[in-house]
Amino acid sequence: MDKSISLEQAAMLTINPVSAGLLVGLRDLAAGSWVAQNAANSGVGRSVIVFAKERGLRTINIVRRVELVSELHDLGADIVVVDSADAGARVREAIGSDPVLLGLDGVSGAATALLLDVLTDGALLAIYGYLSGQPFTPDPDVLRTKNITTTEFWMYQDEFLPRLPALNSESARMVSEGRLVLPSAPVYRAADFPEALAYFREKGKVLLDFNPHRA
């Protein structure tokens, strides 16, 4: 492992960034093409921004809080909009008639409708998470009208396994270069697992430290 990468960043390398690399590659898109995503501030979402930029793609990013807009722009996001009733119209005003052929849904539930509004005819919508706690229930009329294909994503599908080592290496390189910073997570000792589990259930991701000699 690159010694310039902290243990905390290294512990998060093999899941979210690798997932992002796979998601961005689900369609063979020409340079300059648009990729739309919700959950843009998540570990996967931030990694999608960096991987897309690395591959010459542009990103449309949907967030829930306005204070995240400038932060994601600094990371390399091209368009960042706050989830609202007119978000789709604001995206279309920004990109004109450009096609948007890949959507990445990490939220599901009602949030899916906004992605469908942004995607154009013949697009692929990949569902990789359910942060809303709600099922994936898109409007079937929209899917038919726009000829949108949907697929569920899991990084350990057989077809993806040969690509994991290269994406692990690429993720480590981008972190070591400072181009990708994964959202921090609190570190708990393994002996404090009940507290870690309680935090996870309330707020999300945690890291476990199994080193018995670490203070």
PDB file of C-alpha atoms in Angstrom:
ATOM      1  CA  MET A   1       0.000   0.000   0.000  1.00  0.00           C
ATOM      2  CA  ASP A   2       1.172   3.562  -0.743  1.00  0.00           C
ATOM      3  CA  LYS A   3       2.541   4.878   2.563  1.00  0.00           C
ATOM      4  CA  SER A   4       1.243   8.374   1.720  1.00  0.00           C
ATOM      5  CA  ILE A   5      -2.332   7.149   2.155  1.00  0.00           C
ATOM      6  CA  SER A   6      -3.699   7.196   5.687  1.00  0.00           C
ATOM      7  CA  LEU A   7      -4.986   3.962   7.160  1.00  0.00           C
ATOM      8  CA  GLU A   8      -8.487   5.448   7.345  1.00  0.00           C
ATOM      9  CA  GLN A   9      -8.493   6.355   3.641  1.00  0.00           C
ATOM     10  CA  ALA A  10      -6.983   2.979   2.731  1.00  0.00           C
ATOM     11  CA  ALA A  11      -9.719   1.171   4.653  1.00  0.00           C
ATOM     12  CA  MET A  12     -12.342   2.795   2.434  1.00  0.00           C
ATOM     13  CA  LEU A  13     -10.556   2.363  -0.898  1.00  0.00           C
ATOM     14  CA  THR A  14     -11.875  -0.981  -2.054  1.00  0.00           C
ATOM     15  CA  ILE A  15     -15.629  -0.322  -1.905  1.00  0.00           C
ATOM     16  CA  ASN A  16     -16.897   3.152  -2.784  1.00  0.00           C
ATOM     17  CA  PRO A  17     -14.230   4.285  -5.282  1.00  0.00           C
ATOM     18  CA  VAL A  18     -14.178   0.913  -7.027  1.00  0.00           C
ATOM     19  CA  SER A  19     -17.977   0.920  -7.216  1.00  0.00           C
ATOM     20  CA  ALA A  20     -17.806   4.404  -8.738  1.00  0.00           C
ATOM     21  CA  GLY A  21     -15.311   3.285 -11.372  1.00  0.00           C
ATOM     22  CA  LEU A  22     -17.551   0.399 -12.349  1.00  0.00           C
ATOM     23  CA  LEU A  23     -20.681   2.552 -12.400  1.00  0.00           C
ATOM     24  CA  VAL A  24     -19.112   5.195 -14.627  1.00  0.00           C
ATOM     25  CA  GLY A  25     -18.097   2.434 -17.030  1.00  0.00           C
ATOM     26  CA  LEU A  26     -21.526   0.835 -17.347  1.00  0.00           C
ATOM     27  CA  ARG A  27     -21.945   2.566 -20.696  1.00  0.00           C
ATOM     28  CA  ASP A  28     -19.337   3.281 -23.316  1.00  0.00           C
ATOM     29  CA  LEU A  29     -19.730   7.054 -23.450  1.00  0.00           C
ATOM     30  CA  ALA A  30     -17.845   9.469 -25.665  1.00  0.00           C
ATOM     31  CA  ALA A  31     -15.675  12.126 -24.059  1.00  0.00           C
ATOM     32  CA  GLY A  32     -17.758  15.098 -22.987  1.00  0.00           C
ATOM     33  CA  SER A  33     -20.871  13.000 -22.346  1.00  0.00           C
ATOM     34  CA  TRP A  34     -23.013  13.632 -19.274  1.00  0.00           C
ATOM     35  CA  VAL A  35     -23.509  11.311 -16.313  1.00  0.00           C
ATOM     36  CA  ALA A  36     -26.293  12.199 -13.847  1.00  0.00           C
ATOM     37  CA  GLN A  37     -26.365  11.051 -10.245  1.00  0.00           C
ATOM     38  CA  ASN A  38     -28.089  11.613  -6.939  1.00  0.00           C
ATOM     39  CA  ALA A  39     -26.395  10.994  -3.563  1.00  0.00           C
ATOM     40  CA  ALA A  40     -23.580  13.061  -5.058  1.00  0.00           C
ATOM     41  CA  ASN A  41     -22.076  13.852  -1.640  1.00  0.00           C
ATOM     42  CA  SER A  42     -21.774  10.197  -0.640  1.00  0.00           C
ATOM     43  CA  GLY A  43     -18.535   8.233  -0.842  1.00  0.00           C
ATOM     44  CA  VAL A  44     -19.647   6.702  -4.129  1.00  0.00           C
ATOM     45  CA  GLY A  45     -20.958  10.014  -5.450  1.00  0.00           C
ATOM     46  CA  ARG A  46     -17.737  11.908  -4.783  1.00  0.00           C
ATOM     47  CA  SER A  47     -15.756   9.107  -6.381  1.00  0.00           C
ATOM     48  CA  VAL A  48     -18.043   9.158  -9.434  1.00  0.00           C
ATOM     49  CA  ILE A  49     -17.167  12.837  -9.951  1.00  0.00           C
ATOM     50  CA  VAL A  50     -13.437  12.088  -9.921  1.00  0.00           C
ATOM     51  CA  PHE A  51     -13.627   8.937 -12.051  1.00  0.00           C
ATOM     52  CA  ALA A  52     -15.867  10.643 -14.600  1.00  0.00           C
ATOM     53  CA  LYS A  53     -13.458  13.571 -14.891  1.00  0.00           C
ATOM     54  CA  GLU A  54     -10.567  11.130 -15.317  1.00  0.00           C
ATOM     55  CA  ARG A  55     -12.418   9.601 -18.275  1.00  0.00           C
ATOM     56  CA  GLY A  56     -13.341  12.909 -19.888  1.00  0.00           C
ATOM     57  CA  LEU A  57     -16.998  12.768 -18.848  1.00  0.00           C
ATOM     58  CA  ARG A  58     -19.096  15.510 -17.278  1.00  0.00           C
ATOM     59  CA  THR A  59     -21.334  15.103 -14.258  1.00  0.00           C
ATOM     60  CA  ILE A  60     -24.749  16.348 -13.196  1.00  0.00           C
ATOM     61  CA  ASN A  61     -24.942  16.031  -9.429  1.00  0.00           C
ATOM     62  CA  ILE A  62     -28.060  16.193  -7.261  1.00  0.00           C
ATOM     63  CA  VAL A  63     -27.658  17.012  -3.569  1.00  0.00           C
ATOM     64  CA  ARG A  64     -29.999  17.790  -0.696  1.00  0.00           C
ATOM     65  CA  ARG A  65     -28.147  20.740   0.898  1.00  0.00           C
ATOM     66  CA  VAL A  66     -27.108  23.996  -0.745  1.00  0.00           C
ATOM     67  CA  GLU A  67     -23.847  24.191   1.211  1.00  0.00           C
ATOM     68  CA  LEU A  68     -22.582  21.171  -0.737  1.00  0.00           C
ATOM     69  CA  VAL A  69     -22.739  22.926  -4.118  1.00  0.00           C
ATOM     70  CA  SER A  70     -19.410  24.782  -3.955  1.00  0.00           C
ATOM     71  CA  GLU A  71     -17.704  21.846  -2.236  1.00  0.00           C
ATOM     72  CA  LEU A  72     -18.561  19.460  -5.063  1.00  0.00           C
ATOM     73  CA  HIS A  73     -17.633  22.045  -7.685  1.00  0.00           C
ATOM     74  CA  ASP A  74     -14.203  22.223  -6.062  1.00  0.00           C
ATOM     75  CA  LEU A  75     -13.965  18.435  -6.377  1.00  0.00           C
ATOM     76  CA  GLY A  76     -14.575  18.691 -10.121  1.00  0.00           C
ATOM     77  CA  ALA A  77     -18.348  18.461 -10.505  1.00  0.00           C
ATOM     78  CA  ASP A  78     -19.646  20.249 -13.599  1.00  0.00           C
ATOM     79  CA  ILE A  79     -23.242  20.868 -12.506  1.00  0.00           C
ATOM     80  CA  VAL A  80     -24.564  20.648  -8.946  1.00  0.00           C
ATOM     81  CA  VAL A  81     -28.239  21.237  -8.200  1.00  0.00           C
ATOM     82  CA  VAL A  82     -30.219  21.002  -4.996  1.00  0.00           C
ATOM     83  CA  ASP A  83     -33.099  18.538  -5.142  1.00  0.00           C
ATOM     84  CA  SER A  84     -36.246  20.580  -5.773  1.00  0.00           C
ATOM     85  CA  ALA A  85     -39.288  20.645  -8.009  1.00  0.00           C
ATOM     86  CA  ASP A  86     -37.515  22.723 -10.689  1.00  0.00           C
ATOM     87  CA  ALA A  87     -34.137  20.954 -10.541  1.00  0.00           C
ATOM     88  CA  GLY A  88     -34.736  19.092 -13.785  1.00  0.00           C
ATOM     89  CA  ALA A  89     -35.585  22.314 -15.608  1.00  0.00           C
ATOM     90  CA  ARG A  90     -32.459  23.986 -14.238  1.00  0.00           C
ATOM     91  CA  VAL A  91     -30.315  21.109 -15.460  1.00  0.00           C
ATOM     92  CA  ARG A  92     -31.858  21.249 -18.905  1.00  0.00           C
ATOM     93  CA  GLU A  93     -31.291  25.023 -19.032  1.00  0.00           C
ATOM     94  CA  ALA A  94     -27.619  24.430 -18.278  1.00  0.00           C
ATOM     95  CA  ILE A  95     -26.953  21.622 -20.769  1.00  0.00           C
ATOM     96  CA  GLY A  96     -29.385  22.492 -23.537  1.00  0.00           C
ATOM     97  CA  SER A  97     -30.296  19.592 -25.812  1.00  0.00           C
ATOM     98  CA  ASP A  98     -27.319  17.414 -24.835  1.00  0.00           C
ATOM     99  CA  PRO A  99     -28.209  13.767 -24.242  1.00  0.00           C
ATOM    100  CA  VAL A 100     -27.843  12.273 -20.758  1.00  0.00           C
ATOM    101  CA  LEU A 101     -27.457   8.545 -21.266  1.00  0.00           C
ATOM    102  CA  LEU A 102     -26.317   7.278 -17.854  1.00  0.00           C
ATOM    103  CA  GLY A 103     -28.001   7.833 -14.495  1.00  0.00           C
ATOM    104  CA  LEU A 104     -26.767   6.537 -11.136  1.00  0.00           C
ATOM    105  CA  ASP A 105     -29.364   6.175  -8.380  1.00  0.00           C
ATOM    106  CA  GLY A 106     -28.096   5.724  -4.834  1.00  0.00           C
ATOM    107  CA  VAL A 107     -31.253   6.995  -3.131  1.00  0.00           C
ATOM    108  CA  SER A 108     -34.270   5.357  -4.812  1.00  0.00           C
ATOM    109  CA  GLY A 109     -37.821   6.154  -3.703  1.00  0.00           C
ATOM    110  CA  ALA A 110     -39.121   9.568  -4.724  1.00  0.00           C
ATOM    111  CA  ALA A 111     -35.611  10.762  -5.657  1.00  0.00           C
ATOM    112  CA  THR A 112     -35.614   8.500  -8.702  1.00  0.00           C
ATOM    113  CA  ALA A 113     -38.191  10.690 -10.441  1.00  0.00           C
ATOM    114  CA  LEU A 114     -35.736  13.589 -10.720  1.00  0.00           C
ATOM    115  CA  LEU A 115     -33.105  11.404 -12.359  1.00  0.00           C
ATOM    116  CA  LEU A 116     -35.687  10.140 -14.830  1.00  0.00           C
ATOM    117  CA  ASP A 117     -36.580  13.749 -15.601  1.00  0.00           C
ATOM    118  CA  VAL A 118     -32.938  14.499 -16.442  1.00  0.00           C
ATOM    119  CA  LEU A 119     -32.211  11.345 -18.466  1.00  0.00           C
ATOM    120  CA  THR A 120     -32.908  11.313 -22.196  1.00  0.00           C
ATOM    121  CA  ASP A 121     -34.131   8.749 -24.712  1.00  0.00           C
ATOM    122  CA  GLY A 122     -32.344   5.405 -24.567  1.00  0.00           C
ATOM    123  CA  ALA A 123     -30.588   6.063 -21.251  1.00  0.00           C
ATOM    124  CA  LEU A 124     -29.490   3.480 -18.692  1.00  0.00           C
ATOM    125  CA  LEU A 125     -30.431   3.999 -15.042  1.00  0.00           C
ATOM    126  CA  ALA A 126     -28.356   1.975 -12.566  1.00  0.00           C
ATOM    127  CA  ILE A 127     -29.713   1.505  -9.047  1.00  0.00           C
ATOM    128  CA  TYR A 128     -26.911   0.900  -6.562  1.00  0.00           C
ATOM    129  CA  GLY A 129     -28.368   2.054  -3.244  1.00  0.00           C
ATOM    130  CA  TYR A 130     -31.499   2.778  -1.234  1.00  0.00           C
ATOM    131  CA  LEU A 131     -30.498   5.642   1.070  1.00  0.00           C
ATOM    132  CA  SER A 132     -34.111   6.795   1.241  1.00  0.00           C
ATOM    133  CA  GLY A 133     -35.155   3.460   2.719  1.00  0.00           C
ATOM    134  CA  GLN A 134     -37.808   3.322   0.002  1.00  0.00           C
ATOM    135  CA  PRO A 135     -38.125   0.823  -2.854  1.00  0.00           C
ATOM    136  CA  PHE A 136     -37.355   1.543  -6.477  1.00  0.00           C
ATOM    137  CA  THR A 137     -40.743   2.405  -7.961  1.00  0.00           C
ATOM    138  CA  PRO A 138     -40.244   4.497 -11.112  1.00  0.00           C
ATOM    139  CA  ASP A 139     -43.116   5.722 -13.223  1.00  0.00           C
ATOM    140  CA  PRO A 140     -43.477   2.996 -15.888  1.00  0.00           C
ATOM    141  CA  ASP A 141     -44.898   5.517 -18.351  1.00  0.00           C
ATOM    142  CA  VAL A 142     -41.705   7.581 -18.137  1.00  0.00           C
ATOM    143  CA  LEU A 143     -39.558   4.487 -18.658  1.00  0.00           C
ATOM    144  CA  ARG A 144     -41.531   3.516 -21.750  1.00  0.00           C
ATOM    145  CA  THR A 145     -41.750   7.013 -23.199  1.00  0.00           C
ATOM    146  CA  LYS A 146     -38.014   7.608 -22.902  1.00  0.00           C
ATOM    147  CA  ASN A 147     -37.035   4.000 -23.623  1.00  0.00           C
ATOM    148  CA  ILE A 148     -34.984   3.942 -20.403  1.00  0.00           C
ATOM    149  CA  THR A 149     -33.411   0.676 -19.289  1.00  0.00           C
ATOM    150  CA  THR A 150     -32.957   0.027 -15.569  1.00  0.00           C
ATOM    151  CA  THR A 151     -30.487  -2.281 -13.874  1.00  0.00           C
ATOM    152  CA  GLU A 152     -29.462  -3.055 -10.314  1.00  0.00           C
ATOM    153  CA  PHE A 153     -25.751  -2.862  -9.574  1.00  0.00           C
ATOM    154  CA  TRP A 154     -23.525  -4.916  -7.280  1.00  0.00           C
ATOM    155  CA  MET A 155     -19.760  -4.588  -7.556  1.00  0.00           C
ATOM    156  CA  TYR A 156     -19.122  -8.304  -6.988  1.00  0.00           C
ATOM    157  CA  GLN A 157     -21.073  -9.495 -10.013  1.00  0.00           C
ATOM    158  CA  ASP A 158     -18.985 -12.027 -11.946  1.00  0.00           C
ATOM    159  CA  GLU A 159     -18.611  -9.716 -14.924  1.00  0.00           C
ATOM    160  CA  PHE A 160     -16.912  -7.055 -12.792  1.00  0.00           C
ATOM    161  CA  LEU A 161     -14.456  -9.218 -10.849  1.00  0.00           C
ATOM    162  CA  PRO A 162     -11.599  -9.067 -13.408  1.00  0.00           C
ATOM    163  CA  ARG A 163     -11.659  -5.250 -13.276  1.00  0.00           C
ATOM    164  CA  LEU A 164     -11.396  -4.877  -9.498  1.00  0.00           C
ATOM    165  CA  PRO A 165      -7.587  -5.012  -9.109  1.00  0.00           C
ATOM    166  CA  ALA A 166      -6.996  -2.266 -11.681  1.00  0.00           C
ATOM    167  CA  LEU A 167      -9.681  -0.066 -10.156  1.00  0.00           C
ATOM    168  CA  ASN A 168      -8.227  -0.611  -6.686  1.00  0.00           C
ATOM    169  CA  SER A 169      -4.857   0.602  -7.966  1.00  0.00           C
ATOM    170  CA  GLU A 170      -6.376   3.568  -9.778  1.00  0.00           C
ATOM    171  CA  SER A 171      -8.323   4.573  -6.671  1.00  0.00           C
ATOM    172  CA  ALA A 172      -5.181   4.418  -4.527  1.00  0.00           C
ATOM    173  CA  ARG A 173      -3.305   6.555  -7.028  1.00  0.00           C
ATOM    174  CA  MET A 174      -5.982   9.255  -7.071  1.00  0.00           C
ATOM    175  CA  VAL A 175      -6.107   9.336  -3.266  1.00  0.00           C
ATOM    176  CA  SER A 176      -2.305   9.558  -3.002  1.00  0.00           C
ATOM    177  CA  GLU A 177      -2.326  12.433  -5.512  1.00  0.00           C
ATOM    178  CA  GLY A 178      -4.912  14.269  -3.433  1.00  0.00           C
ATOM    179  CA  ARG A 179      -7.468  14.209  -6.226  1.00  0.00           C
ATOM    180  CA  LEU A 180      -9.875  12.017  -4.294  1.00  0.00           C
ATOM    181  CA  VAL A 181     -10.604  12.446  -0.603  1.00  0.00           C
ATOM    182  CA  LEU A 182     -13.071   9.960   0.802  1.00  0.00           C
ATOM    183  CA  PRO A 183     -15.588  11.266   3.371  1.00  0.00           C
ATOM    184  CA  SER A 184     -14.259  10.622   6.866  1.00  0.00           C
ATOM    185  CA  ALA A 185     -15.849   8.092   9.204  1.00  0.00           C
ATOM    186  CA  PRO A 186     -15.369   7.707  12.970  1.00  0.00           C
ATOM    187  CA  VAL A 187     -12.966   4.981  14.084  1.00  0.00           C
ATOM    188  CA  TYR A 188     -13.997   2.617  16.896  1.00  0.00           C
ATOM    189  CA  ARG A 189     -11.912  -0.052  18.551  1.00  0.00           C
ATOM    190  CA  ALA A 190     -13.205  -3.556  17.894  1.00  0.00           C
ATOM    191  CA  ALA A 191     -13.868  -3.897  21.620  1.00  0.00           C
ATOM    192  CA  ASP A 192     -16.325  -1.009  21.318  1.00  0.00           C
ATOM    193  CA  PHE A 193     -18.389  -2.743  18.660  1.00  0.00           C
ATOM    194  CA  PRO A 194     -21.773  -2.112  20.379  1.00  0.00           C
ATOM    195  CA  GLU A 195     -21.122   1.649  20.312  1.00  0.00           C
ATOM    196  CA  ALA A 196     -19.942   1.424  16.698  1.00  0.00           C
ATOM    197  CA  LEU A 197     -23.087  -0.455  15.727  1.00  0.00           C
ATOM    198  CA  ALA A 198     -25.276   2.129  17.443  1.00  0.00           C
ATOM    199  CA  TYR A 199     -23.518   4.941  15.553  1.00  0.00           C
ATOM    200  CA  PHE A 200     -23.843   3.041  12.271  1.00  0.00           C
ATOM    201  CA  ARG A 201     -27.579   2.552  12.731  1.00  0.00           C
ATOM    202  CA  GLU A 202     -28.126   6.216  13.501  1.00  0.00           C
ATOM    203  CA  LYS A 203     -25.658   8.032  11.252  1.00  0.00           C
ATOM    204  CA  GLY A 204     -24.011   5.605   8.839  1.00  0.00           C
ATOM    205  CA  LYS A 205     -20.515   4.366   8.054  1.00  0.00           C
ATOM    206  CA  VAL A 206     -17.940   3.625  10.757  1.00  0.00           C
ATOM    207  CA  LEU A 207     -14.457   2.079  10.759  1.00  0.00           C
ATOM    208  CA  LEU A 208     -13.325  -0.658  13.145  1.00  0.00           C
ATOM    209  CA  ASP A 209      -9.758  -0.765  14.460  1.00  0.00           C
ATOM    210  CA  PHE A 210      -8.624  -4.325  15.232  1.00  0.00           C
ATOM    211  CA  ASN A 211      -5.130  -3.326  16.372  1.00  0.00           C
ATOM    212  CA  PRO A 212      -5.030  -4.198  20.090  1.00  0.00           C
ATOM    213  CA  HIS A 213      -1.978  -1.993  20.662  1.00  0.00           C
ATOM    214  CA  ARG A 214      -3.362   1.206  19.212  1.00  0.00           C
ATOM    215  CA  ALA A 215      -4.312   3.842  21.768  1.00  0.00           C
TER     216      ALA A 215
END
